[in-house]
Amino acid sequence: MTTALRRIVFLGILVAIWEVTSRLSDLPDFMFPSFTQVMSTLISGLISGQILIAIGASLSRLLIGFTIASILGLVLGYLIWRYKIVEDTLGFLVVALQSIPSIVWFPLAIIWFGLNDFAILFIVTLGATWTMIVNATSGFKNVPVLYQRVAKSLGSSGFHFLRTVILPASVPQLISGLRIAWAFSWRALMAGELLGASVGLGQLLESGRALGQMDLVISVMIIIGVIGTIMDNVLFLRLERSVERKWGIRA
C-alpha cells in the first residue's frame, strides 16, 4: 500500500467515525455538525465566493509579512554571523525575543498602528523574523571552514565571497528556516485576524463563533489545514529535498 493510499484510508476512517458519532450524538447540529453538513457549508462558501475572498485576503497578508521577515532574517542573520559585536548584542536579543509569542505583540501593534491591516502585518512579520534570523545565522556559521579557506586562498573576498561561497553553502539550512518561518507566520496571521481583521480566514472563524455556526468554523479549519499542507508538502518540502539532492545531502 502506498503512502498516499494509507493516508486516504486513514482519513476515510476518521470521516466515517465523525459522521456516525455526530448522527448518534444528542448534541444539536450547531454544536457538533456532521461531516456532510460541514462539506455542504464549505461548498456553499466556495460557490458564493465568501471563503475565496477570505483566502485571498489572508494569503496576501501572509505573503507580504513573510517576504519582509525573510529579507530581514537574511540581512540580520548575515550581520550576526559576520560581526562579533552584533552577535553579542543583537544575537542575544533575538534569542530572547524568539521565546515571546507573536500574538503578545498585538496590544502594542494596535496602539502603534490602530486596529487595521498594518497591525496584523506587524505581528505576522514578527512571527517569522526571529526564526528566520536564528536559522540564517546558523546556516552561515555551518559553512565548512575548508570551503572558506579554499575560496580565500583563490582570491575570493567581499561580496564575491558571500555570493559564491557563503550563500550557496548555506542554502539547505536557509530553506529549512523558510519552511519553519512560514509555519510561524501562518499561525501569527490566524491569531491576528481572529482579533482584528475585517476580512480573512481568521475573521471568518470569529464570525462562525459569534453566530454559533460550528459548521462554518470547521469548514475554515479544513481550509487552513489544506493550505498549510499544500504549502509545506508541495512547495517547501519538495524544494528542500531538491536542494539536498543537489548538494549531495540526500541520495
Short mmCIF file of N, CA and C in Angstrom, two decimals, residues 20-84:
data_model
loop_
_atom_site.label_atom_id
_atom_site.label_comp_id
_atom_site.label_asym_id
_atom_site.label_seq_id
_atom_site.Cartn_x
_atom_site.Cartn_y
_atom_site.Cartn_z
N VAL A 20 -20.71 9.15 11.89
CA VAL A 20 -21.55 8.28 12.73
C VAL A 20 -21.71 8.87 14.12
N THR A 21 -20.61 9.37 14.69
CA THR A 21 -20.67 9.95 16.04
C THR A 21 -21.59 11.15 16.09
N SER A 22 -21.52 11.99 15.05
CA SER A 22 -22.37 13.18 15.02
C SER A 22 -23.85 12.81 14.95
N ARG A 23 -24.18 11.82 14.12
CA ARG A 23 -25.58 11.42 13.95
C ARG A 23 -26.13 10.74 15.21
N LEU A 24 -25.26 10.02 15.94
CA LEU A 24 -25.72 9.33 17.15
C LEU A 24 -25.70 10.23 18.38
N SER A 25 -25.00 11.36 18.29
CA SER A 25 -24.84 12.24 19.43
C SER A 25 -26.15 12.98 19.75
N ASP A 26 -26.33 13.29 21.04
CA ASP A 26 -27.51 14.06 21.46
C ASP A 26 -27.29 15.56 21.29
N LEU A 27 -26.08 15.96 20.98
CA LEU A 27 -25.78 17.38 20.81
C LEU A 27 -26.47 17.93 19.56
N PRO A 28 -26.96 19.18 19.60
CA PRO A 28 -27.58 19.77 18.41
C PRO A 28 -26.55 19.97 17.29
N ASP A 29 -27.08 20.09 16.06
CA ASP A 29 -26.19 20.19 14.89
C ASP A 29 -25.27 21.41 14.94
N PHE A 30 -25.76 22.52 15.52
CA PHE A 30 -24.91 23.72 15.50
C PHE A 30 -23.71 23.57 16.45
N MET A 31 -23.80 22.60 17.40
CA MET A 31 -22.67 22.38 18.31
C MET A 31 -21.74 21.29 17.80
N PHE A 32 -22.30 20.26 17.19
CA PHE A 32 -21.48 19.14 16.70
C PHE A 32 -22.00 18.75 15.30
N PRO A 33 -21.65 19.55 14.28
CA PRO A 33 -22.15 19.26 12.93
C PRO A 33 -21.54 18.00 12.35
N SER A 34 -22.29 17.36 11.47
CA SER A 34 -21.77 16.16 10.80
C SER A 34 -20.80 16.56 9.68
N PHE A 35 -20.08 15.57 9.18
CA PHE A 35 -19.13 15.82 8.08
C PHE A 35 -19.87 16.32 6.84
N THR A 36 -21.02 15.72 6.54
CA THR A 36 -21.77 16.15 5.34
C THR A 36 -22.26 17.59 5.49
N GLN A 37 -22.65 17.98 6.70
CA GLN A 37 -23.11 19.36 6.93
C GLN A 37 -21.94 20.34 6.74
N VAL A 38 -20.78 19.96 7.24
CA VAL A 38 -19.60 20.82 7.09
C VAL A 38 -19.23 20.96 5.62
N MET A 39 -19.27 19.82 4.89
CA MET A 39 -18.93 19.88 3.47
C MET A 39 -19.93 20.74 2.70
N SER A 40 -21.20 20.66 3.08
CA SER A 40 -22.22 21.49 2.43
C SER A 40 -21.94 22.97 2.65
N THR A 41 -21.58 23.33 3.89
CA THR A 41 -21.25 24.73 4.20
C THR A 41 -19.99 25.17 3.46
N LEU A 42 -19.02 24.27 3.39
CA LEU A 42 -17.76 24.58 2.71
C LEU A 42 -17.98 24.84 1.22
N ILE A 43 -18.75 23.96 0.59
CA ILE A 43 -19.02 24.11 -0.85
C ILE A 43 -19.84 25.36 -1.12
N SER A 44 -20.83 25.63 -0.25
CA SER A 44 -21.64 26.84 -0.41
C SER A 44 -20.78 28.09 -0.29
N GLY A 45 -19.84 28.08 0.67
CA GLY A 45 -18.95 29.22 0.86
C GLY A 45 -18.02 29.44 -0.33
N LEU A 46 -17.58 28.32 -0.94
CA LEU A 46 -16.70 28.44 -2.12
C LEU A 46 -17.49 28.97 -3.31
N ILE A 47 -18.70 28.45 -3.49
CA ILE A 47 -19.52 28.89 -4.64
C ILE A 47 -19.92 30.36 -4.51
N SER A 48 -20.30 30.78 -3.29
CA SER A 48 -20.71 32.18 -3.09
C SER A 48 -19.53 33.14 -3.15
N GLY A 49 -18.31 32.61 -2.97
CA GLY A 49 -17.11 33.46 -3.01
C GLY A 49 -16.68 33.95 -1.64
N GLN A 50 -17.49 33.68 -0.60
CA GLN A 50 -17.16 34.14 0.75
C GLN A 50 -15.81 33.59 1.23
N ILE A 51 -15.62 32.30 1.05
CA ILE A 51 -14.36 31.69 1.51
C ILE A 51 -13.19 32.07 0.60
N LEU A 52 -13.46 32.20 -0.70
CA LEU A 52 -12.38 32.55 -1.63
C LEU A 52 -11.85 33.96 -1.34
N ILE A 53 -12.76 34.88 -1.03
CA ILE A 53 -12.34 36.25 -0.68
C ILE A 53 -11.50 36.23 0.59
N ALA A 54 -11.94 35.43 1.57
CA ALA A 54 -11.19 35.33 2.83
C ALA A 54 -9.80 34.74 2.60
N ILE A 55 -9.72 33.70 1.74
CA ILE A 55 -8.43 33.09 1.43
C ILE A 55 -7.50 34.11 0.76
N GLY A 56 -8.04 34.87 -0.19
CA GLY A 56 -7.23 35.87 -0.88
C GLY A 56 -6.68 36.92 0.07
N ALA A 57 -7.54 37.41 0.98
CA ALA A 57 -7.10 38.43 1.94
C ALA A 57 -6.03 37.89 2.87
N SER A 58 -6.24 36.67 3.36
CA SER A 58 -5.26 36.08 4.30
C SER A 58 -3.93 35.81 3.62
N LEU A 59 -3.97 35.24 2.41
CA LEU A 59 -2.72 34.91 1.73
C LEU A 59 -1.94 36.17 1.33
N SER A 60 -2.64 37.25 0.97
CA SER A 60 -1.94 38.47 0.61
C SER A 60 -1.20 39.04 1.82
N ARG A 61 -1.86 39.04 2.98
CA ARG A 61 -1.17 39.49 4.21
C ARG A 61 0.00 38.58 4.54
N LEU A 62 -0.22 37.28 4.38
CA LEU A 62 0.83 36.32 4.72
C LEU A 62 2.06 36.48 3.83
N LEU A 63 1.83 36.64 2.53
CA LEU A 63 2.95 36.76 1.59
C LEU A 63 3.76 38.04 1.86
N ILE A 64 3.06 39.14 2.14
CA ILE A 64 3.77 40.40 2.42
C ILE A 64 4.60 40.27 3.70
N GLY A 65 3.97 39.78 4.77
CA GLY A 65 4.68 39.64 6.04
C GLY A 65 5.82 38.66 5.95
N PHE A 66 5.60 37.52 5.27
CA PHE A 66 6.64 36.50 5.15
C PHE A 66 7.82 37.01 4.32
N THR A 67 7.54 37.76 3.26
CA THR A 67 8.61 38.30 2.43
C THR A 67 9.48 39.28 3.22
N ILE A 68 8.81 40.18 3.97
CA ILE A 68 9.56 41.14 4.80
C ILE A 68 10.41 40.39 5.84
N ALA A 69 9.80 39.38 6.49
CA ALA A 69 10.51 38.62 7.52
C ALA A 69 11.71 37.87 6.93
N SER A 70 11.56 37.32 5.73
CA SER A 70 12.65 36.57 5.10
C SER A 70 13.83 37.49 4.78
N ILE A 71 13.54 38.67 4.23
CA ILE A 71 14.61 39.61 3.90
C ILE A 71 15.31 40.09 5.17
N LEU A 72 14.51 40.48 6.18
CA LEU A 72 15.10 40.93 7.45
C LEU A 72 15.94 39.81 8.08
N GLY A 73 15.41 38.59 8.03
CA GLY A 73 16.12 37.46 8.63
C GLY A 73 17.46 37.21 7.98
N LEU A 74 17.49 37.27 6.65
CA LEU A 74 18.75 37.04 5.93
C LEU A 74 19.77 38.14 6.23
N VAL A 75 19.32 39.39 6.18
CA VAL A 75 20.25 40.51 6.40
C VAL A 75 20.79 40.50 7.84
N LEU A 76 19.88 40.38 8.81
CA LEU A 76 20.31 40.41 10.20
C LEU A 76 21.09 39.14 10.57
N GLY A 77 20.70 38.00 9.98
CA GLY A 77 21.47 36.78 10.21
C GLY A 77 22.89 36.90 9.70
N TYR A 78 23.04 37.54 8.54
CA TYR A 78 24.38 37.76 8.00
C TYR A 78 25.21 38.67 8.91
N LEU A 79 24.59 39.75 9.39
CA LEU A 79 25.31 40.69 10.26
C LEU A 79 25.73 40.01 11.57
N ILE A 80 24.85 39.17 12.11
CA ILE A 80 25.19 38.46 13.36
C ILE A 80 26.34 37.49 13.13
N TRP A 81 26.34 36.82 11.97
CA TRP A 81 27.43 35.89 11.65
C TRP A 81 28.73 36.64 11.37
N ARG A 82 28.61 37.79 10.72
CA ARG A 82 29.80 38.49 10.23
C ARG A 82 30.52 39.29 11.31
N TYR A 83 29.73 39.91 12.21
CA TYR A 83 30.34 40.82 13.17
C TYR A 83 30.10 40.33 14.61
N LYS A 84 31.19 40.20 15.35
CA LYS A 84 31.12 39.68 16.72
C LYS A 84 30.29 40.58 17.62
#
